[in-house]
Amino acid sequence: MIGIIDYGMGNLFSVSKALERLGVDYKIGDRPQVLVGCDGYILPGVGAFPDAMKALQEHGFIDFIKDKVAEGTPVYGICLGMQLLFESSEEGGLTEGLGLFPGTISRFPGIDENGRSYKVPHMGWNQLEIHQPDKSLMTDVNEDHVYFVHSFVVKTNDPSILYATSDYHMEVPAIIGKENLVASQFHPEKSGTAGMQLLENFCKVMCKQ
Amino acid sequence: MLSKRIIPCLDVKEGRVVKGIQFVDIRDAGDPVELAKVYDEQGADELVFLDISASHEGKKTMIDVVRSVASELAIPFTVGGGIRTIEDIKETLRNGADKVSLNSSAVKRPALITEGADYFGSQCIVVAIDAKYDEEAANWRVYTHGGRTPTDWLVTDWAREAVKLGAGEILLTSMNKDGEKSGFDLPLLKAVQEVVNVPVIASGGAGSSEHFYDVFTEVEADAALAASIFHYKETSVQNVKAYLKEKGVPVR
């Protein structure tokens, strides 16, 4: 059973339908009590970082997520759900995150190192560059294109958490992981074959569904 | 490197695709979900559904279409047509659409753009602009209501304003080129690209793979949309992409 964390800020419909296509059982819960005992958790997220942290707090999910990660239960953060796992974000003023991954979130500069401006958000299909193919989440994931849409990006000094990156005027962390905690900047359920493979690996390999 | 997007557009009326289905057996069904699957298999990067239903029932049916598409496909899609209120935006996105496209309703009440962007983020809000060249103004004028109603807006002013209000993307249709199959309206696209810093989707005029090449190389559009050449099987998404790839344009 996969628990989908519903704190009011995610596109739960698409991700739950994707799990149905994979034949994986799931439940959606808007408070920790409903989701106790699942084999793995998905933390989706669309919207702004400060609102999302506030909503997680109000729904009582902050300690719940930290506890699950500490216990070794697999957790997958998607898009904003990934960013929330880092130390802080500068979106809408500096806001503290869950601090489970080392690094911070900041806006794309919009100007490259040669002083040329580029478009923000990073929107569209971009190719993955895989750094750690041996991780279980990365089983059969190729250097395909996946669909990005984001204005804020992860900055980290710890390359060990970078499973895959993509290039958009800078190195963009795309798939992140540290033991049982994994995440992607893009929406796997909207990213064609590669995205569905990632979800399948999370549910079937990491969570043994 | 970010790839250039090819986006088929499906006009949906009362839950059925209404454009370009007459000549091809498979599309006699006129089922938007079936057609969406065909385009997905061909490698479409994204889909746009424009609801042109006149009735209230038709609008309700559109939500079922949105749910079915979101249930079965793993690519992003945009829904437009008749989205007038923040409630309409919420309902469309909550049923699985990734973006909504606002046109006449945004011109009528620009605050709708901001309300949608504040609630769901700019990336969900596409502002669709229909523009036609105005000799007197020596610029393009914005039209609403399916191109029937001229407005006071010049396209560059409205595009700039829409982005300022929170639009995350501009879907720009040239009324002069629409249906002509003589190529995209490069001067119009160039004019708008120069004033906005969000992705621009070129629309109107696609007739061949070369036209896609031109729009991606000459004005650096981020994405290009077409309806009839795909519906009538004059070419396929696959063919267009193969051509672009051979010419060195990054595609998926």
Short mmCIF file of C-alpha atoms in Angstrom, two decimals:
data_model
loop_
_atom_site.label_atom_id
_atom_site.label_comp_id
_atom_site.label_asym_id
_atom_site.label_seq_id
_atom_site.Cartn_x
_atom_site.Cartn_y
_atom_site.Cartn_z
CA MET A 1 0.00 0.00 0.00
CA ILE A 2 1.34 3.41 -1.05
CA GLY A 3 0.21 6.45 0.90
CA ILE A 4 -0.28 9.68 -1.01
CA ILE A 5 0.17 12.68 1.27
CA ASP A 6 -2.65 15.15 0.67
CA TYR A 7 -1.98 18.54 2.23
CA GLY A 8 -4.14 20.40 -0.27
CA MET A 9 -1.39 21.30 -2.74
CA GLY A 10 -0.89 18.54 -5.23
CA ASN A 11 -2.27 17.17 -8.46
CA LEU A 12 -3.39 13.97 -6.77
CA PHE A 13 -5.60 12.85 -9.61
CA SER A 14 -2.83 12.24 -12.16
CA VAL A 15 -0.45 10.55 -9.74
CA SER A 16 -3.14 8.24 -8.37
CA LYS A 17 -4.24 7.29 -11.89
CA ALA A 18 -0.63 6.53 -12.77
CA LEU A 19 -0.45 4.13 -9.79
CA GLU A 20 -3.66 2.48 -11.01
CA ARG A 21 -2.09 1.95 -14.43
CA LEU A 22 0.80 0.24 -12.65
CA GLY A 23 -1.62 -1.92 -10.67
CA VAL A 24 -0.38 -0.55 -7.34
CA ASP A 25 -2.73 -0.11 -4.36
CA TYR A 26 -2.72 3.31 -2.78
CA LYS A 27 -4.63 5.51 -0.41
CA ILE A 28 -4.86 9.25 -0.14
CA GLY A 29 -4.82 10.82 3.31
CA ASP A 30 -5.03 14.39 4.55
CA ARG A 31 -3.72 13.62 8.04
CA PRO A 32 -1.10 11.21 9.36
CA GLN A 33 -3.56 8.92 11.20
CA VAL A 34 -5.14 7.90 7.88
CA LEU A 35 -1.77 6.98 6.36
CA VAL A 36 -0.15 5.05 9.17
CA GLY A 37 1.36 1.71 8.17
CA CYS A 38 1.82 2.21 4.41
CA ASP A 39 4.82 0.59 2.70
CA GLY A 40 5.89 3.84 1.08
CA TYR A 41 4.78 7.44 0.68
CA ILE A 42 4.47 9.92 -2.14
CA LEU A 43 4.72 13.63 -1.38
CA PRO A 44 3.34 15.55 -4.39
CA GLY A 45 3.28 19.31 -4.66
CA VAL A 46 2.26 22.17 -6.88
CA GLY A 47 2.30 25.81 -5.80
CA ALA A 48 4.48 28.01 -3.65
CA PHE A 49 7.03 26.79 -1.08
CA PRO A 50 5.92 28.87 1.95
CA ASP A 51 2.24 27.93 1.46
CA ALA A 52 3.20 24.29 1.15
CA MET A 53 5.27 24.26 4.38
CA LYS A 54 2.41 25.94 6.19
CA ALA A 55 -0.07 23.40 4.81
CA LEU A 56 2.18 20.47 5.79
CA GLN A 57 2.39 21.91 9.31
CA GLU A 58 -1.39 22.40 9.55
CA HIS A 59 -2.05 18.85 8.40
CA GLY A 60 0.47 17.53 10.92
CA PHE A 61 2.71 15.98 8.30
CA ILE A 62 6.09 17.52 9.17
CA ASP A 63 7.04 15.14 11.99
CA PHE A 64 5.27 12.29 10.22
CA ILE A 65 7.47 12.60 7.12
CA LYS A 66 10.65 13.01 9.20
CA ASP A 67 9.75 9.95 11.27
CA LYS A 68 9.00 7.80 8.21
CA VAL A 69 12.29 8.76 6.57
CA ALA A 70 14.17 8.03 9.83
CA GLU A 71 12.45 4.64 10.14
CA GLY A 72 13.64 3.69 6.66
CA THR A 73 10.27 3.75 4.90
CA PRO A 74 10.60 4.77 1.21
CA VAL A 75 9.38 8.30 0.47
CA TYR A 76 9.20 9.94 -2.99
CA GLY A 77 8.88 13.74 -3.31
CA ILE A 78 7.57 15.12 -6.60
CA CYS A 79 8.26 18.64 -7.94
CA LEU A 80 7.52 21.08 -5.10
CA GLY A 81 7.30 17.94 -2.95
CA MET A 82 10.98 17.42 -3.76
CA GLN A 83 11.97 21.00 -2.95
CA LEU A 84 10.29 20.80 0.46
CA LEU A 85 12.75 18.05 1.44
CA PHE A 86 15.71 20.50 1.31
CA GLU A 87 16.96 22.88 4.01
CA SER A 88 15.33 26.08 2.81
CA SER A 89 13.95 28.02 -0.13
CA GLU A 90 14.18 31.67 -1.11
CA GLU A 91 10.73 31.52 -2.74
CA GLY A 92 8.58 34.27 -1.24
CA GLY A 93 11.22 35.14 1.39
CA LEU A 94 13.51 32.63 3.07
CA THR A 95 11.49 29.67 4.32
CA GLU A 96 12.78 26.67 6.20
CA GLY A 97 12.15 23.27 4.61
CA LEU A 98 12.21 19.75 6.02
CA GLY A 99 16.01 19.61 5.90
CA LEU A 100 16.19 15.96 4.87
CA PHE A 101 18.45 16.64 1.87
CA PRO A 102 21.50 18.94 2.06
CA GLY A 103 21.00 22.05 -0.06
CA THR A 104 18.76 25.02 -0.71
CA ILE A 105 16.25 26.15 -3.32
CA SER A 106 16.71 29.35 -5.30
CA ARG A 107 15.26 30.93 -8.41
CA PHE A 108 16.86 30.31 -11.81
CA PRO A 109 19.09 33.37 -12.33
CA GLY A 110 17.60 33.91 -15.82
CA ILE A 111 21.02 35.09 -17.02
CA ASP A 112 23.74 32.65 -18.02
CA GLU A 113 27.47 32.95 -17.33
CA ASN A 114 27.95 34.88 -20.58
CA GLY A 115 25.39 37.47 -19.53
CA ARG A 116 22.73 36.19 -21.96
CA SER A 117 19.22 36.08 -20.59
CA TYR A 118 17.07 32.97 -20.87
CA LYS A 119 13.47 32.05 -20.14
CA VAL A 120 12.17 31.13 -16.71
CA PRO A 121 10.33 28.80 -15.98
CA HIS A 122 12.33 25.88 -17.30
CA MET A 123 9.39 24.41 -19.18
CA GLY A 124 9.33 21.46 -21.53
CA TRP A 125 11.02 18.13 -22.28
CA ASN A 126 14.66 17.93 -21.35
CA GLN A 127 17.11 15.05 -21.40
CA LEU A 128 18.30 13.23 -18.31
CA GLU A 129 21.97 12.71 -17.64
CA ILE A 130 22.26 9.75 -15.33
CA HIS A 131 25.00 9.81 -12.66
CA GLN A 132 24.07 6.79 -10.55
CA PRO A 133 22.52 4.04 -12.68
CA ASP A 134 23.07 1.41 -9.97
CA LYS A 135 20.46 2.80 -7.56
CA SER A 136 17.29 0.71 -7.35
CA LEU A 137 15.13 3.71 -8.28
CA MET A 138 17.11 4.01 -11.51
CA THR A 139 16.57 0.44 -12.74
CA ASP A 140 15.93 0.55 -16.52
CA VAL A 141 15.71 4.34 -16.51
CA ASN A 142 17.46 5.60 -19.64
CA GLU A 143 18.75 9.02 -20.61
CA ASP A 144 15.30 9.92 -21.96
CA HIS A 145 13.49 13.22 -22.00
CA VAL A 146 11.24 14.11 -19.07
CA TYR A 147 8.84 17.03 -18.67
CA PHE A 148 10.03 19.89 -16.47
CA VAL A 149 8.13 22.93 -15.33
CA HIS A 150 9.72 24.95 -12.55
CA SER A 151 11.16 28.39 -11.76
CA PHE A 152 13.11 27.35 -8.66
CA VAL A 153 16.00 24.94 -8.63
CA VAL A 154 18.01 22.89 -6.14
CA LYS A 155 21.52 23.99 -5.14
CA THR A 156 23.55 21.37 -3.31
CA ASN A 157 27.20 20.77 -2.52
CA ASP A 158 26.66 17.04 -2.13
CA PRO A 159 26.99 15.24 -5.46
CA SER A 160 26.24 11.91 -3.78
CA ILE A 161 22.52 12.74 -3.79
CA LEU A 162 22.41 13.48 -7.53
CA TYR A 163 21.05 10.40 -9.31
CA ALA A 164 20.40 12.34 -12.51
CA THR A 165 20.64 15.91 -13.75
CA SER A 166 19.55 17.87 -16.79
CA ASP A 167 21.02 20.90 -18.50
CA TYR A 168 19.18 24.21 -18.66
CA HIS A 169 21.82 26.96 -18.74
CA MET A 170 23.17 25.29 -15.59
CA GLU A 171 23.18 21.80 -14.11
CA VAL A 172 19.63 21.11 -12.92
CA PRO A 173 19.22 18.37 -10.28
CA ALA A 174 16.48 16.14 -11.74
CA ILE A 175 16.42 12.94 -9.70
CA ILE A 176 17.66 13.02 -6.11
CA GLY A 177 18.13 10.28 -3.59
CA LYS A 178 19.62 9.29 -0.26
CA GLU A 179 18.86 5.72 0.80
CA ASN A 180 15.09 5.39 1.26
CA LEU A 181 14.35 9.03 0.44
CA VAL A 182 14.05 9.84 -3.28
CA ALA A 183 12.62 12.67 -5.33
CA SER A 184 12.32 14.17 -8.79
CA GLN A 185 12.01 17.77 -9.93
CA PHE A 186 9.71 16.68 -12.76
CA HIS A 187 6.35 14.96 -12.55
CA PRO A 188 7.00 11.29 -13.32
CA GLU A 189 3.32 10.76 -14.16
CA LYS A 190 3.61 13.39 -16.91
CA SER A 191 6.98 12.31 -18.26
CA GLY A 192 6.20 9.48 -20.62
CA THR A 193 7.96 6.11 -20.42
CA ALA A 194 10.91 7.22 -18.28
CA GLY A 195 8.61 8.79 -15.72
CA MET A 196 6.39 5.75 -15.48
CA GLN A 197 9.48 3.57 -15.07
CA LEU A 198 10.59 5.66 -12.10
CA LEU A 199 7.20 5.37 -10.42
CA GLU A 200 7.19 1.65 -11.07
CA ASN A 201 10.67 1.29 -9.56
CA PHE A 202 9.65 3.26 -6.51
CA CYS A 203 6.49 1.23 -5.93
CA LYS A 204 7.66 -2.21 -6.96
CA VAL A 205 11.39 -2.27 -6.23
CA MET A 206 11.76 0.14 -3.31
CA CYS A 207 8.35 -0.45 -1.67
CA LYS A 208 8.02 -4.09 -2.85
CA GLN A 209 4.41 -3.73 -4.01
CA MET B 1 19.15 21.00 -23.81
CA LEU B 2 15.46 21.80 -23.79
CA SER B 3 13.73 20.26 -26.77
CA LYS B 4 11.26 22.03 -29.03
CA ARG B 5 7.68 20.94 -28.44
CA ILE B 6 5.22 19.79 -31.09
CA ILE B 7 1.64 20.17 -29.89
CA PRO B 8 -1.42 18.82 -31.70
CA CYS B 9 -4.60 20.74 -30.94
CA LEU B 10 -7.98 19.05 -30.70
CA ASP B 11 -11.24 20.96 -30.93
CA VAL B 12 -13.83 19.25 -28.79
CA LYS B 13 -17.57 19.85 -29.04
CA GLU B 14 -20.03 18.07 -26.76
CA GLY B 15 -17.32 15.54 -25.92
CA ARG B 16 -16.35 14.73 -29.53
CA VAL B 17 -13.47 15.88 -31.71
CA VAL B 18 -14.99 17.96 -34.47
CA LYS B 19 -12.14 18.98 -36.69
CA GLY B 20 -10.65 16.84 -39.37
CA ILE B 21 -12.31 13.59 -38.58
CA GLN B 22 -14.33 13.12 -41.74
CA PHE B 23 -11.62 11.73 -43.93
CA VAL B 24 -10.05 9.15 -41.72
CA ASP B 25 -11.72 5.97 -40.54
CA ILE B 26 -10.13 5.77 -37.12
CA ARG B 27 -11.37 9.23 -36.28
CA ASP B 28 -14.95 8.62 -37.25
CA ALA B 29 -15.31 7.73 -33.58
CA GLY B 30 -14.39 11.35 -32.90
CA ASP B 31 -13.31 10.30 -29.44
CA PRO B 32 -10.81 12.81 -28.03
CA VAL B 33 -9.18 10.25 -25.75
CA GLU B 34 -8.56 7.80 -28.61
CA LEU B 35 -7.13 10.54 -30.79
CA ALA B 36 -5.00 11.78 -27.89
CA LYS B 37 -3.54 8.28 -27.56
CA VAL B 38 -2.67 8.19 -31.25
CA TYR B 39 -0.82 11.50 -30.92
CA ASP B 40 0.91 10.32 -27.76
CA GLU B 41 2.17 7.24 -29.62
CA GLN B 42 3.41 9.46 -32.44
CA GLY B 43 5.50 11.39 -29.94
CA ALA B 44 3.40 14.49 -29.28
CA ASP B 45 5.05 16.50 -26.50
CA GLU B 46 1.89 17.95 -25.16
CA LEU B 47 -1.76 18.25 -26.19
CA VAL B 48 -4.19 21.14 -26.26
CA PHE B 49 -7.94 20.56 -26.01
CA LEU B 50 -10.18 23.45 -26.92
CA ASP B 51 -13.74 23.02 -25.77
CA ILE B 52 -16.08 24.66 -28.26
CA SER B 53 -19.28 23.25 -26.77
CA ALA B 54 -22.15 25.65 -26.70
CA SER B 55 -24.25 23.85 -24.11
CA HIS B 56 -23.89 23.42 -20.39
CA GLU B 57 -24.06 19.65 -20.88
CA GLY B 58 -21.16 19.87 -23.31
CA LYS B 59 -19.07 21.66 -20.70
CA LYS B 60 -19.77 18.92 -18.19
CA THR B 61 -18.80 16.30 -20.74
CA MET B 62 -15.49 18.15 -21.18
CA ILE B 63 -14.60 17.45 -17.56
CA ASP B 64 -15.11 13.73 -18.25
CA VAL B 65 -12.78 14.05 -21.24
CA VAL B 66 -10.18 15.76 -19.03
CA ARG B 67 -10.40 12.96 -16.47
CA SER B 68 -10.09 10.25 -19.11
CA VAL B 69 -7.08 11.89 -20.75
CA ALA B 70 -5.36 12.35 -17.38
CA SER B 71 -6.12 8.73 -16.47
CA GLU B 72 -4.66 7.23 -19.59
CA LEU B 73 -1.83 9.44 -20.81
CA ALA B 74 1.52 10.30 -19.29
CA ILE B 75 2.10 13.59 -21.13
CA PRO B 76 1.03 17.08 -20.11
CA PHE B 77 -2.07 18.69 -21.55
CA THR B 78 -3.79 22.05 -21.63
CA VAL B 79 -7.52 22.69 -21.65
CA GLY B 80 -9.11 25.86 -22.97
CA GLY B 81 -12.43 27.20 -24.14
CA GLY B 82 -15.11 28.61 -21.90
CA ILE B 83 -12.94 28.90 -18.78
CA ARG B 84 -14.27 32.08 -17.22
CA THR B 85 -13.87 31.92 -13.45
CA ILE B 86 -11.37 30.77 -10.86
CA GLU B 87 -13.85 27.95 -10.11
CA ASP B 88 -13.61 26.80 -13.74
CA ILE B 89 -9.81 26.84 -13.46
CA LYS B 90 -9.88 24.83 -10.23
CA GLU B 91 -12.29 22.25 -11.61
CA THR B 92 -10.26 21.74 -14.79
CA LEU B 93 -6.91 21.38 -12.99
CA ARG B 94 -8.29 19.20 -10.20
CA ASN B 95 -9.60 16.76 -12.76
CA GLY B 96 -6.13 16.25 -14.17
CA ALA B 97 -5.36 19.01 -16.69
CA ASP B 98 -1.87 20.46 -16.29
CA LYS B 99 -2.64 23.91 -17.63
CA VAL B 100 -5.63 26.00 -18.58
CA SER B 101 -5.72 28.30 -21.54
CA LEU B 102 -7.52 31.63 -21.10
CA ASN B 103 -8.53 33.78 -24.03
CA SER B 104 -11.60 36.04 -24.18
CA SER B 105 -12.23 35.73 -20.45
CA ALA B 106 -8.75 37.07 -19.69
CA VAL B 107 -9.21 40.07 -21.95
CA LYS B 108 -12.57 40.77 -20.39
CA ARG B 109 -11.26 40.43 -16.83
CA PRO B 110 -7.45 40.38 -16.71
CA ALA B 111 -7.47 39.74 -12.95
CA LEU B 112 -8.48 36.16 -13.76
CA ILE B 113 -4.88 35.54 -14.89
CA THR B 114 -3.52 36.71 -11.54
CA GLU B 115 -6.08 34.76 -9.53
CA GLY B 116 -5.20 31.55 -11.37
CA ALA B 117 -1.45 32.15 -11.12
CA ASP B 118 -1.60 32.98 -7.42
CA TYR B 119 -3.58 29.87 -6.66
CA PHE B 120 -1.88 27.28 -8.86
CA GLY B 121 1.31 28.96 -10.07
CA SER B 122 2.08 30.69 -13.34
CA GLN B 123 3.08 27.42 -15.00
CA CYS B 124 -0.60 26.41 -15.08
CA ILE B 125 -1.83 29.56 -16.78
CA VAL B 126 -1.54 29.85 -20.54
CA VAL B 127 -2.89 32.99 -22.13
CA ALA B 128 -4.09 32.34 -25.67
CA ILE B 129 -4.02 35.34 -27.98
CA ASP B 130 -5.67 35.54 -31.40
CA ALA B 131 -4.08 38.34 -33.41
CA LYS B 132 -4.68 39.86 -36.83
CA TYR B 133 -2.59 42.44 -38.64
CA ASP B 134 -4.01 45.95 -38.56
CA GLU B 135 -2.74 48.05 -41.49
CA GLU B 136 -3.60 51.35 -39.85
CA ALA B 137 -1.84 50.59 -36.60
CA ALA B 138 0.97 48.79 -38.45
CA ASN B 139 0.75 46.24 -35.70
CA TRP B 140 -1.36 43.25 -34.78
CA ARG B 141 -4.69 43.68 -33.04
CA VAL B 142 -6.02 41.23 -30.45
CA TYR B 143 -9.38 39.62 -31.20
CA THR B 144 -11.64 37.68 -28.86
CA HIS B 145 -14.63 35.34 -29.16
CA GLY B 146 -13.04 33.06 -31.71
CA GLY B 147 -11.73 35.95 -33.78
CA ARG B 148 -15.07 37.71 -34.12
CA THR B 149 -14.52 40.66 -31.82
CA PRO B 150 -11.71 43.19 -32.24
CA THR B 151 -10.35 44.70 -29.04
CA ASP B 152 -8.39 47.86 -28.29
CA TRP B 153 -5.29 45.82 -27.43
CA LEU B 154 -2.25 45.62 -29.68
CA VAL B 155 -0.70 42.18 -29.43
CA THR B 156 2.63 43.28 -27.94
CA ASP B 157 0.89 45.33 -25.24
CA TRP B 158 -1.51 42.56 -24.32
CA ALA B 159 1.19 39.87 -24.28
CA ARG B 160 3.38 42.01 -22.02
CA GLU B 161 0.43 42.75 -19.74
CA ALA B 162 -0.64 39.09 -19.59
CA VAL B 163 2.84 38.02 -18.49
CA LYS B 164 2.98 40.83 -15.94
CA LEU B 165 -0.30 39.55 -14.52
CA GLY B 166 1.06 36.03 -14.19
CA ALA B 167 0.74 34.15 -17.48
CA GLY B 168 3.35 31.38 -17.63
CA GLU B 169 3.09 30.82 -21.34
CA ILE B 170 1.63 32.54 -24.41
CA LEU B 171 -0.23 30.59 -27.08
CA LEU B 172 -0.12 32.93 -30.04
CA THR B 173 -2.39 32.33 -33.03
CA SER B 174 -2.10 34.31 -36.22
CA MET B 175 -5.56 34.85 -37.67
CA ASN B 176 -3.99 35.88 -40.98
CA LYS B 177 -2.19 32.57 -41.26
CA ASP B 178 -4.72 30.27 -39.65
CA GLY B 179 -5.81 27.54 -42.06
CA GLU B 180 -3.57 28.91 -44.86
CA LYS B 181 -0.89 26.23 -44.48
CA SER B 182 1.66 28.71 -45.80
CA GLY B 183 3.86 28.74 -42.71
CA PHE B 184 3.75 30.36 -39.29
CA ASP B 185 3.50 34.12 -38.93
CA LEU B 186 7.16 34.79 -38.20
CA PRO B 187 6.97 38.61 -37.88
CA LEU B 188 4.10 38.34 -35.38
CA LEU B 189 5.93 35.71 -33.34
CA LYS B 190 9.11 37.73 -33.40
CA ALA B 191 7.31 40.84 -32.18
CA VAL B 192 5.84 38.98 -29.23
CA GLN B 193 9.01 37.01 -28.39
CA GLU B 194 10.82 40.33 -28.04
CA VAL B 195 8.52 41.59 -25.30
CA VAL B 196 7.96 38.51 -23.15
CA ASN B 197 10.31 36.20 -21.24
CA VAL B 198 7.99 33.18 -20.99
CA PRO B 199 7.65 30.37 -23.52
CA VAL B 200 5.68 31.20 -26.68
CA ILE B 201 3.70 28.55 -28.56
CA ALA B 202 3.37 29.36 -32.26
CA SER B 203 0.00 28.63 -33.81
CA GLY B 204 -1.61 29.16 -37.18
CA GLY B 205 -0.21 28.36 -40.61
CA ALA B 206 1.56 25.01 -40.21
CA GLY B 207 1.52 23.22 -43.56
CA SER B 208 4.75 21.22 -43.68
CA SER B 209 7.76 20.09 -41.67
CA GLU B 210 9.76 22.99 -43.13
CA HIS B 211 7.37 25.42 -41.49
CA PHE B 212 8.17 23.94 -38.10
CA TYR B 213 11.88 24.22 -38.86
CA ASP B 214 11.46 27.89 -39.78
CA VAL B 215 9.54 28.78 -36.65
CA PHE B 216 12.06 27.06 -34.38
CA THR B 217 15.15 28.46 -36.03
CA GLU B 218 14.13 31.88 -37.31
CA VAL B 219 12.13 33.14 -34.34
CA GLU B 220 13.17 30.59 -31.72
CA ALA B 221 9.61 29.68 -30.71
CA ASP B 222 9.54 27.22 -27.81
CA ALA B 223 6.71 25.13 -29.16
CA ALA B 224 4.52 24.91 -32.23
CA LEU B 225 0.91 23.88 -32.42
CA ALA B 226 -1.03 22.47 -35.34
CA ALA B 227 -4.40 20.89 -35.91
CA SER B 228 -5.45 20.13 -39.44
CA ILE B 229 -2.18 18.83 -40.91
CA PHE B 230 -2.11 16.19 -38.19
CA HIS B 231 -5.84 15.46 -38.22
CA TYR B 232 -5.91 15.08 -42.01
CA LYS B 233 -2.79 12.92 -41.88
CA GLU B 234 -0.94 15.23 -44.23
CA THR B 235 2.00 14.51 -42.01
CA SER B 236 2.49 13.04 -38.55
CA VAL B 237 4.14 14.27 -35.39
CA GLN B 238 6.70 11.54 -36.01
CA ASN B 239 7.54 12.81 -39.49
CA VAL B 240 7.86 16.40 -38.35
CA LYS B 241 10.19 15.36 -35.54
CA ALA B 242 12.31 13.15 -37.75
CA TYR B 243 12.76 16.09 -40.15
CA LEU B 244 13.66 18.48 -37.34
CA LYS B 245 16.11 16.03 -35.82
CA GLU B 246 17.88 15.57 -39.15
CA LYS B 247 18.22 19.35 -39.43
CA GLY B 248 19.71 19.57 -35.95
CA VAL B 249 16.73 21.00 -34.05
CA PRO B 250 16.53 19.43 -30.57
CA VAL B 251 13.40 17.29 -30.29
CA ARG B 252 12.37 14.51 -27.96
#
